[in-house]
Tab-separated table of C-alpha atoms and ligand atoms in Angstrom:
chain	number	residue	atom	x	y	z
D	12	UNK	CA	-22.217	-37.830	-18.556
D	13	UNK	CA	-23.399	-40.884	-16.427
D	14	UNK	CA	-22.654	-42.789	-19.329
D	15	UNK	CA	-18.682	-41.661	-19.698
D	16	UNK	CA	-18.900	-42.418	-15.891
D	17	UNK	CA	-19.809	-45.432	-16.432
D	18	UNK	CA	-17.167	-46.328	-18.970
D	19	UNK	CA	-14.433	-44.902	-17.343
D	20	UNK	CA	-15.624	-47.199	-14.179
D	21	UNK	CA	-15.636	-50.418	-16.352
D	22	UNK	CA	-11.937	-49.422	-17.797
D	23	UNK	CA	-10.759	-49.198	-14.490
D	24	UNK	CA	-12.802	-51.891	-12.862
D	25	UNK	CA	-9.510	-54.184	-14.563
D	26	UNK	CA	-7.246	-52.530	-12.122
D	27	UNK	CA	-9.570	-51.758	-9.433
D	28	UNK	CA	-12.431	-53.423	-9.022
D	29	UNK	CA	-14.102	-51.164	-5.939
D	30	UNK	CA	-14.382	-48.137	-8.185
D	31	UNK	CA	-16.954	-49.744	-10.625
D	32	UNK	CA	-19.150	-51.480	-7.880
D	33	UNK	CA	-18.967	-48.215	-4.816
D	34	UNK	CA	-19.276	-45.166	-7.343
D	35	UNK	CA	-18.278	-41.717	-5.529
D	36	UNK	CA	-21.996	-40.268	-4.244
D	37	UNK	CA	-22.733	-36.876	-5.369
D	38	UNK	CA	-22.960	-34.558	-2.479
D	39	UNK	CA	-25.035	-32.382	-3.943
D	40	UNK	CA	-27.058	-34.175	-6.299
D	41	UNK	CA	-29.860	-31.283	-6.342
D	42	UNK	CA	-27.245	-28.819	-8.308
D	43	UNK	CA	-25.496	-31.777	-10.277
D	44	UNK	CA	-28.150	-32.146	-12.681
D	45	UNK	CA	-28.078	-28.809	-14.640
D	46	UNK	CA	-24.446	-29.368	-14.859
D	47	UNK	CA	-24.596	-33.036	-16.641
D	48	UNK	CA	-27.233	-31.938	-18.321
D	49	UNK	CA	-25.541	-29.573	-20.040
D	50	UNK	CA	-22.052	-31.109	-20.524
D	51	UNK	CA	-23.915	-33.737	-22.819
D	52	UNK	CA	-25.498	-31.178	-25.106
D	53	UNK	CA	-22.215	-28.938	-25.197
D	54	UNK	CA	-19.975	-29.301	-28.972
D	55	UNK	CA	-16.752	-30.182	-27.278
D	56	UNK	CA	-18.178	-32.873	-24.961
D	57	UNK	CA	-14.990	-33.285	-23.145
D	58	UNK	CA	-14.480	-30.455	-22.353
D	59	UNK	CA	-15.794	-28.021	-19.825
D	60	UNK	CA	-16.612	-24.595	-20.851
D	61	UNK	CA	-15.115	-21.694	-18.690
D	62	UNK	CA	-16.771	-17.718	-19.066
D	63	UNK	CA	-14.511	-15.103	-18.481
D	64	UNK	CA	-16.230	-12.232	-17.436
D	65	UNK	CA	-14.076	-8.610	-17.597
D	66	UNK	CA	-15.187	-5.633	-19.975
D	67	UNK	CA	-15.235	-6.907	-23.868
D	68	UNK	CA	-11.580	-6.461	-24.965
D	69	UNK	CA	-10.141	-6.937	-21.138
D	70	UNK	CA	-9.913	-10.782	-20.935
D	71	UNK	CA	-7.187	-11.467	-23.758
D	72	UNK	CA	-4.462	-12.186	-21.060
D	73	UNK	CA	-6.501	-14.067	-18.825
D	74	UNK	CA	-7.779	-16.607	-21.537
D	75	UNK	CA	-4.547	-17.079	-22.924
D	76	UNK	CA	-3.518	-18.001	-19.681
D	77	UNK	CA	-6.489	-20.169	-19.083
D	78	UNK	CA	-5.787	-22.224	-22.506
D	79	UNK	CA	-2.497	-22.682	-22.103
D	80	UNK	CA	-2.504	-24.292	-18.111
D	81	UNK	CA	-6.066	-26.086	-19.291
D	82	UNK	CA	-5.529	-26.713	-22.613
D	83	UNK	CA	-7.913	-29.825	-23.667
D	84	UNK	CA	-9.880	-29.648	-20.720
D	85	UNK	CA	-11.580	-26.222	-20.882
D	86	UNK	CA	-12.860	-24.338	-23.847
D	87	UNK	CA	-12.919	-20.404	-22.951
D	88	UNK	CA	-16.052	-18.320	-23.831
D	89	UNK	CA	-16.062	-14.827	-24.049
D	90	UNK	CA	-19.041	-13.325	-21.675
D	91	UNK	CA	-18.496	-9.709	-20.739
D	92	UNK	CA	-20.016	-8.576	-17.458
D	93	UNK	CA	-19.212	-5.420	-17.052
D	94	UNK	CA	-18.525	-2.173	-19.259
D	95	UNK	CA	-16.501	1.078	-17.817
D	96	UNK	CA	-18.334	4.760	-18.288
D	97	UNK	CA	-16.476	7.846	-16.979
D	98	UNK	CA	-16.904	8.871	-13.313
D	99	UNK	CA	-18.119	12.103	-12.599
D	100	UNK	CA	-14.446	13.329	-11.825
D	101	UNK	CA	-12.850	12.307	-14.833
D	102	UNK	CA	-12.562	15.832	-16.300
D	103	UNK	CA	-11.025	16.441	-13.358
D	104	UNK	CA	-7.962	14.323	-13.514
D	105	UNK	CA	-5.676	15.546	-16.005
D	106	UNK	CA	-5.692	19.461	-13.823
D	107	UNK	CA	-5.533	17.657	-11.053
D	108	UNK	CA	-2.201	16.042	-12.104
D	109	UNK	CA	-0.767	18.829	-13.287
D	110	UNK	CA	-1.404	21.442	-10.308
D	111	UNK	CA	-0.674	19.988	-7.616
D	112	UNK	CA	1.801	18.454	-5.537
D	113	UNK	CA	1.554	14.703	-5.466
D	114	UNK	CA	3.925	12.141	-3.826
D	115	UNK	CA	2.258	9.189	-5.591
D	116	UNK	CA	-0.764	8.621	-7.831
D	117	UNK	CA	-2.209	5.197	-6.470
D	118	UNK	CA	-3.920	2.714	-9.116
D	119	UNK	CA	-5.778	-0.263	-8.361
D	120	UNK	CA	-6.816	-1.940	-11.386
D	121	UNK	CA	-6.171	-2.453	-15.151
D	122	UNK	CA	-8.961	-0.269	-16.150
D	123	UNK	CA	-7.509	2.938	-13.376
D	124	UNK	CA	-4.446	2.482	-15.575
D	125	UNK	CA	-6.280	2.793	-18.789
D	126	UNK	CA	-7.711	6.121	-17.123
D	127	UNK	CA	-4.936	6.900	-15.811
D	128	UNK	CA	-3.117	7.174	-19.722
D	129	UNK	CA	-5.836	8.733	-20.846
D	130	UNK	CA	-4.624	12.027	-18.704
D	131	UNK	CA	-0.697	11.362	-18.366
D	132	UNK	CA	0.097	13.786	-21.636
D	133	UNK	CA	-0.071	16.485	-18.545
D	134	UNK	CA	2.734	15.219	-16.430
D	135	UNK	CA	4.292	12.771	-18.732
D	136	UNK	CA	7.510	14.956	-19.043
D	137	UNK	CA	7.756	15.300	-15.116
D	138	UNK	CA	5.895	12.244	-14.141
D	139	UNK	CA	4.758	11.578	-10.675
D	140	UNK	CA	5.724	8.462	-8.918
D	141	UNK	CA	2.894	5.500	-9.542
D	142	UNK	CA	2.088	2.659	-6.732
D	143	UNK	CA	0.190	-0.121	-8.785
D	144	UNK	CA	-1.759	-2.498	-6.495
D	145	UNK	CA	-0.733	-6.015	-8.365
D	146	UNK	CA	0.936	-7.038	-11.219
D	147	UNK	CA	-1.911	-7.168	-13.669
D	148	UNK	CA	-2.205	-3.167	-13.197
D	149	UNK	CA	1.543	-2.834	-13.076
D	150	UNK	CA	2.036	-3.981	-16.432
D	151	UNK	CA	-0.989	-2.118	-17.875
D	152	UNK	CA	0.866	0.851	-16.631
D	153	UNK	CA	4.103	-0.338	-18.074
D	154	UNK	CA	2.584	-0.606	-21.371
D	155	UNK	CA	1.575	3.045	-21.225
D	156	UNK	CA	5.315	4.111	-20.351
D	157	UNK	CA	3.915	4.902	-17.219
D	158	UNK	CA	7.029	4.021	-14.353
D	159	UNK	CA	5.362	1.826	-10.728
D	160	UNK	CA	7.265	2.759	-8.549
D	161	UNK	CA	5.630	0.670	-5.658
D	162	UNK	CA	3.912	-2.012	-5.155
D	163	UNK	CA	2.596	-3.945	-2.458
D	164	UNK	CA	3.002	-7.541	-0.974
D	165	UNK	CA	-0.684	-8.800	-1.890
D	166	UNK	CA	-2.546	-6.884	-4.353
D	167	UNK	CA	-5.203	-5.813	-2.636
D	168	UNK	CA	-6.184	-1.972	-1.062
D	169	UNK	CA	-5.843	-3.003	2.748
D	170	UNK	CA	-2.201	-4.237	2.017
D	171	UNK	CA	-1.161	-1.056	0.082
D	172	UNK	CA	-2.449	0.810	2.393
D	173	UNK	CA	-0.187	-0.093	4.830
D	174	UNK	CA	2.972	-1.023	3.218
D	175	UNK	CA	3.123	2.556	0.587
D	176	UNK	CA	5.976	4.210	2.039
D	177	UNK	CA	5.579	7.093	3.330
D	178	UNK	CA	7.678	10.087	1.360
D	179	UNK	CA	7.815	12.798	3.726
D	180	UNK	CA	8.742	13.707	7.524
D	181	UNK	CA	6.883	16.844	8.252
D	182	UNK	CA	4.403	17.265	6.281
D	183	UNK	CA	1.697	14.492	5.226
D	184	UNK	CA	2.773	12.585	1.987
D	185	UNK	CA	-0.095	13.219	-0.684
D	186	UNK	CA	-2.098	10.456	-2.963
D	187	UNK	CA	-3.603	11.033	-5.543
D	188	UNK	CA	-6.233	8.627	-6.316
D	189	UNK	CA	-8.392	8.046	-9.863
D	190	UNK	CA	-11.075	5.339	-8.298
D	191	UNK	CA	-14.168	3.218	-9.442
D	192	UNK	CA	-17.325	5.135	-8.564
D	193	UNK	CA	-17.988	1.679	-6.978
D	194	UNK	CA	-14.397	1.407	-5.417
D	195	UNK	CA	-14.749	1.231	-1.333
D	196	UNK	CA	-12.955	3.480	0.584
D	197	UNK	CA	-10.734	1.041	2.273
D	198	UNK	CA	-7.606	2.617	0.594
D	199	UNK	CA	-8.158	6.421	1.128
D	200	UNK	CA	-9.380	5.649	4.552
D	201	UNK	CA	-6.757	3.647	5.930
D	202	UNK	CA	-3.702	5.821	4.122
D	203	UNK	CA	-5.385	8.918	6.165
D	204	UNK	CA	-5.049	7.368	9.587
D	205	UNK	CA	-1.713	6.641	8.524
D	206	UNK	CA	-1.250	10.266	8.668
D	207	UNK	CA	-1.427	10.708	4.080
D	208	UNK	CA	-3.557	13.431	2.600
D	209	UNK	CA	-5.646	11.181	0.018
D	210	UNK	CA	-7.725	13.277	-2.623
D	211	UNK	CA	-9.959	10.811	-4.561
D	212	UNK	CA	-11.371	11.774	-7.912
D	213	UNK	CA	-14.203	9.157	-9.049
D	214	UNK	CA	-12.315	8.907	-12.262
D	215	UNK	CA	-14.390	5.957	-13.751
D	216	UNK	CA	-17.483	3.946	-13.117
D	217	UNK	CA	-17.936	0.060	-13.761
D	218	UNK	CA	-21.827	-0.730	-14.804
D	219	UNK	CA	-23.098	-4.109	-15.316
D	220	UNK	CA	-23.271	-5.258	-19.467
D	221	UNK	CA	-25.731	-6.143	-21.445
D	222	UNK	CA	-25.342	-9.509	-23.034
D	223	UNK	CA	-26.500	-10.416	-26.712
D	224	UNK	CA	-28.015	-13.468	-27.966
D	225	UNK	CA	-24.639	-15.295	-28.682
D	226	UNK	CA	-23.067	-14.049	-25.112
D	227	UNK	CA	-26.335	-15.195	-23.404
D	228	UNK	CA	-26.186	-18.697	-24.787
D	229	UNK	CA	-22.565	-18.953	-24.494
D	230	UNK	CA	-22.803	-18.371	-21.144
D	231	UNK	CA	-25.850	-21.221	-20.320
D	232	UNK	CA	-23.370	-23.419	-22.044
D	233	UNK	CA	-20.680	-22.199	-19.103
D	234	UNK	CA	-19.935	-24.463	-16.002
D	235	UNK	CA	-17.240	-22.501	-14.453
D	236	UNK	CA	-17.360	-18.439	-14.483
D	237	UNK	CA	-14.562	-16.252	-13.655
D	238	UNK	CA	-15.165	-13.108	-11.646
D	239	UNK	CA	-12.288	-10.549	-11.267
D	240	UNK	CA	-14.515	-8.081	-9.409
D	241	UNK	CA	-17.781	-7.700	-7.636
D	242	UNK	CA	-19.525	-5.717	-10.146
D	243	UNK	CA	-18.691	-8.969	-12.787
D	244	UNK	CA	-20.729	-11.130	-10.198
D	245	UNK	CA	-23.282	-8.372	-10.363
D	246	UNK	CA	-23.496	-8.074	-14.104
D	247	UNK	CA	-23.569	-11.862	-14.370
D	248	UNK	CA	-26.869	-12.237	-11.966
D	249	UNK	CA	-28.496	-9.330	-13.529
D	250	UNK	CA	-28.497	-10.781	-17.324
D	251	UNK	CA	-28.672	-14.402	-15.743
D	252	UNK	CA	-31.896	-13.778	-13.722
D	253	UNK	CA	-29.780	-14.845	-10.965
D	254	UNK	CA	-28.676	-17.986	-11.760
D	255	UNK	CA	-26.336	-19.144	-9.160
D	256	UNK	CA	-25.677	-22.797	-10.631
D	257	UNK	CA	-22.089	-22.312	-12.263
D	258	UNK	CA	-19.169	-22.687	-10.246
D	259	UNK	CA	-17.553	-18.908	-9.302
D	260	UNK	CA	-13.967	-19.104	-9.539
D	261	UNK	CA	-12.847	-15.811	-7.914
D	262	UNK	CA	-9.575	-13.557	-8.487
D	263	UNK	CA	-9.546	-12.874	-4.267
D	264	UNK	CA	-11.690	-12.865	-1.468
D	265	UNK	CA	-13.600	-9.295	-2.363
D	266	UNK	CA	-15.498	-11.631	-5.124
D	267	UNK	CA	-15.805	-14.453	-3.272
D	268	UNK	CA	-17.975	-12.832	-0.456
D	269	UNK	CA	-19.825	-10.632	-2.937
D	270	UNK	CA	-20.845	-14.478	-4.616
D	271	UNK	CA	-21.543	-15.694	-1.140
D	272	UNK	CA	-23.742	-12.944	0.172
D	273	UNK	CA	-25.310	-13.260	-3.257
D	274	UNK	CA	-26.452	-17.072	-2.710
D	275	UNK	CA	-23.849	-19.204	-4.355
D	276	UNK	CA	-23.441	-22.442	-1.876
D	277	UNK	CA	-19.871	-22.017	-0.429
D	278	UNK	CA	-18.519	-25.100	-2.094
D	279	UNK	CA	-19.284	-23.889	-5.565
D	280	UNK	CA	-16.724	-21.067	-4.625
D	281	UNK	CA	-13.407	-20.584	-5.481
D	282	UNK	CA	-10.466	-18.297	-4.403
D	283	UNK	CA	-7.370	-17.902	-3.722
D	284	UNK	CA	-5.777	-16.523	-0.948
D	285	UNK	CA	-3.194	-14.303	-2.748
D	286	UNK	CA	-5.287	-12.097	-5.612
D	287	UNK	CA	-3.649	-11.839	-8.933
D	288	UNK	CA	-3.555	-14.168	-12.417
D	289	UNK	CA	-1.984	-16.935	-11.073
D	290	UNK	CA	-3.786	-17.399	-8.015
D	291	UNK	CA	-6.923	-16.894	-10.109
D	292	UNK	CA	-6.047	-19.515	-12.470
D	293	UNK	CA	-5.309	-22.214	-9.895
D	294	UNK	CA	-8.685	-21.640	-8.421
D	295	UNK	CA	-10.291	-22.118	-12.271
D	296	UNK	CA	-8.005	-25.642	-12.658
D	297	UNK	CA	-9.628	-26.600	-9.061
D	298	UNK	CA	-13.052	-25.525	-10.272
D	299	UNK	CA	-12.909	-27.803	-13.330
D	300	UNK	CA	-11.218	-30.419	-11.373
D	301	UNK	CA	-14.131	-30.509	-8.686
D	302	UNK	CA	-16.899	-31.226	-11.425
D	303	UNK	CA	-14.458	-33.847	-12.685
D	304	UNK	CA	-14.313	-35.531	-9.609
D	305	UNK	CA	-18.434	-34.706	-8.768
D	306	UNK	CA	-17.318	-32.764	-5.870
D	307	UNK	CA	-19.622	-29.896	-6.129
F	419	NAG	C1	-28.869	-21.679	-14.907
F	419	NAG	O1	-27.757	-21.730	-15.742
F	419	NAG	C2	-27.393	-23.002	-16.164
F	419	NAG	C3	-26.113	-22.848	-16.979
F	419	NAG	O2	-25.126	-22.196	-16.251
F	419	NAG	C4	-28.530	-23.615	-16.970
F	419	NAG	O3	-28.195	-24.902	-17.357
F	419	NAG	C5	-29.781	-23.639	-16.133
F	419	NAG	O4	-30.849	-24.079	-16.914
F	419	NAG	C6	-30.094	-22.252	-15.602
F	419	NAG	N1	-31.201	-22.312	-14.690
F	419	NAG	C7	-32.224	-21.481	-14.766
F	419	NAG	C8	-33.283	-21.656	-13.731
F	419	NAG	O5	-32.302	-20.619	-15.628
F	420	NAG	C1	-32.378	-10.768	-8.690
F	420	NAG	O1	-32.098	-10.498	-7.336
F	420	NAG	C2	-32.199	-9.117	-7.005
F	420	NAG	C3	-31.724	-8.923	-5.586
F	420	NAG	O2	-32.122	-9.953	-4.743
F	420	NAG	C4	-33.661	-8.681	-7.205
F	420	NAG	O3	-33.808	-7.327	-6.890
F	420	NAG	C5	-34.049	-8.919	-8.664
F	420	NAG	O4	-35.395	-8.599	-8.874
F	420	NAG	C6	-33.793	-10.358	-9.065
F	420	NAG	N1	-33.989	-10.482	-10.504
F	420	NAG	C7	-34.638	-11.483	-11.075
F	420	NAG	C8	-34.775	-11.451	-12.559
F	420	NAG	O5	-35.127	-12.397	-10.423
């Protein structure tokens, strides 16, 4: 790596002769090395390999995505962090739907949608109105046949949870919502003091994965990792014995103060301040551009 440094200093030494003799100082030289060490031993030595981190079968959109804004400057590895199991409520769901009055069924992720499906056949005929929290879980939905018939601003709980339109005048609108086990109650708690009736059924619970051999070394070979929900930043520490060295290039804030709290140095992470794909893939393009540059 010091070595393409070098070169690229001397090629541009002809046009500028201050960047070969003042080279930009690492500011963290302590975390650098791991990095360059690696980047020289890695098969595609230009380019700098990205992990994407959802359940195994979950990450085809996002690394399409990826390859096409980054193409030739990332490669994308496959490193599942998480896996989905059902929630203790699941059985619950599909009664549930079926017999009881609901003004909206509220889903806040990809994987809620999957769940979601997997109980529809009971009100598909008469189906209740759907508030997705983001576009990523919108179109999961979509592909099911499943009609969203709200969605909010920002996708993220505390904005649904104060934009989803209340449906009725004298009596209290009701939710019904299929969450993570590990889901916070930010959404069912603020809808209540909005005046909503909010039943939660733990519908689904996201557990950290267990990587093989070829996942394990793909992901040492990894420089930037993309986390799309705390329990991916958990999964990734637990089969990494908490190695905090690659840069964490978050889908929103949630992840980004999980990684903090967890020990990553603030300038190794990434965010952006509107959640969703695209946000999430800027972040990953400044990521990569900041161990261009020697930044981080
Ligand atoms: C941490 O992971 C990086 C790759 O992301 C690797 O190069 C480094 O050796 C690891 N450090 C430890 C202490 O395992
Ligand atoms: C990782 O960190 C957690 C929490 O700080 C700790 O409980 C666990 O033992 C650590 N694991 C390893 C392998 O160091």
């Amino acid at each position: 790596m010091w070595l393409v440094v070098v070169l690229v200093g001397i090629v541009t030494s002809t046009s500028n002769a201050y960047e070969f003799s003042l080279p930009r100082i690492p500011r963290r030289s302590k975390s650098l090395s791991p990095r360059l060490a690696m980047t020289s031993t890695s098969s595609a030595e230009d380019s700098i390999a990205v992990a994407v981190t959802r359940e195994d079968g979950n990450n085809k959109k996002l690394l399409k995505a990826l390859e096409s804004r980054l193409a030739g400057r990332i490669s994308v590895l496959e490193v599942p962090c998480i896996a989905h199991a059902d929630g203790e409520d699941y059985a619950l769901l599909a009664e549930k739907l079926r017999s009881e009055r609901w003004d909206y069924v509220a889903v806040t992720s990809p994987q809620a949608a999957i769940i979601l499906n997997s109980a529809w056949d009971s009100v598909r005929d008469d189906p209740i109105p759907v508030t997705a929290v983001g576009k990523a879980t919108s179109e999961a939905l979509e592909e099911y046949g499943i009609a969203v018939s709200f969605c909010p601003s920002k996708a993220i709980a505390t904005t649904l949870m104060l934009e989803l339109p209340a449906t009725r005048v004298t009596d209290a609108t009701r939710v019904l919502y299929p969450a993570s086990a590990k889901a916070r109650t930010t959404l069912e708690n603020g809808l209540r003091e909005r005046g909503f009736e909010v039943v939660r059924l733990n519908a689904y619970d996201t557990v950290s994965a267990h990587w093989t051999h070829i996942q394990r070394t793909n992901a040492e070979k990894c420089q930037v990792a993309c986390f799309g929900s705390p329990s991916a930043v958990d999964g990734w520490l637990r089969n990494s014995n908490n190695n905090t060295t690659v840069l964490a290039a978050c889908i929103g804030k949630t992840s980004a103060d999980v990684c903090r709290d967890r020990g990553w140095p603030k300038e190794c992470i990434f965010f952006p301040d509107k959640p969703g794909i695209e946000g999430w893939i800027n972040v990953v393009e400044e990521a990569v551009d900041a161990l261009v540059s020697e930044t981080v």
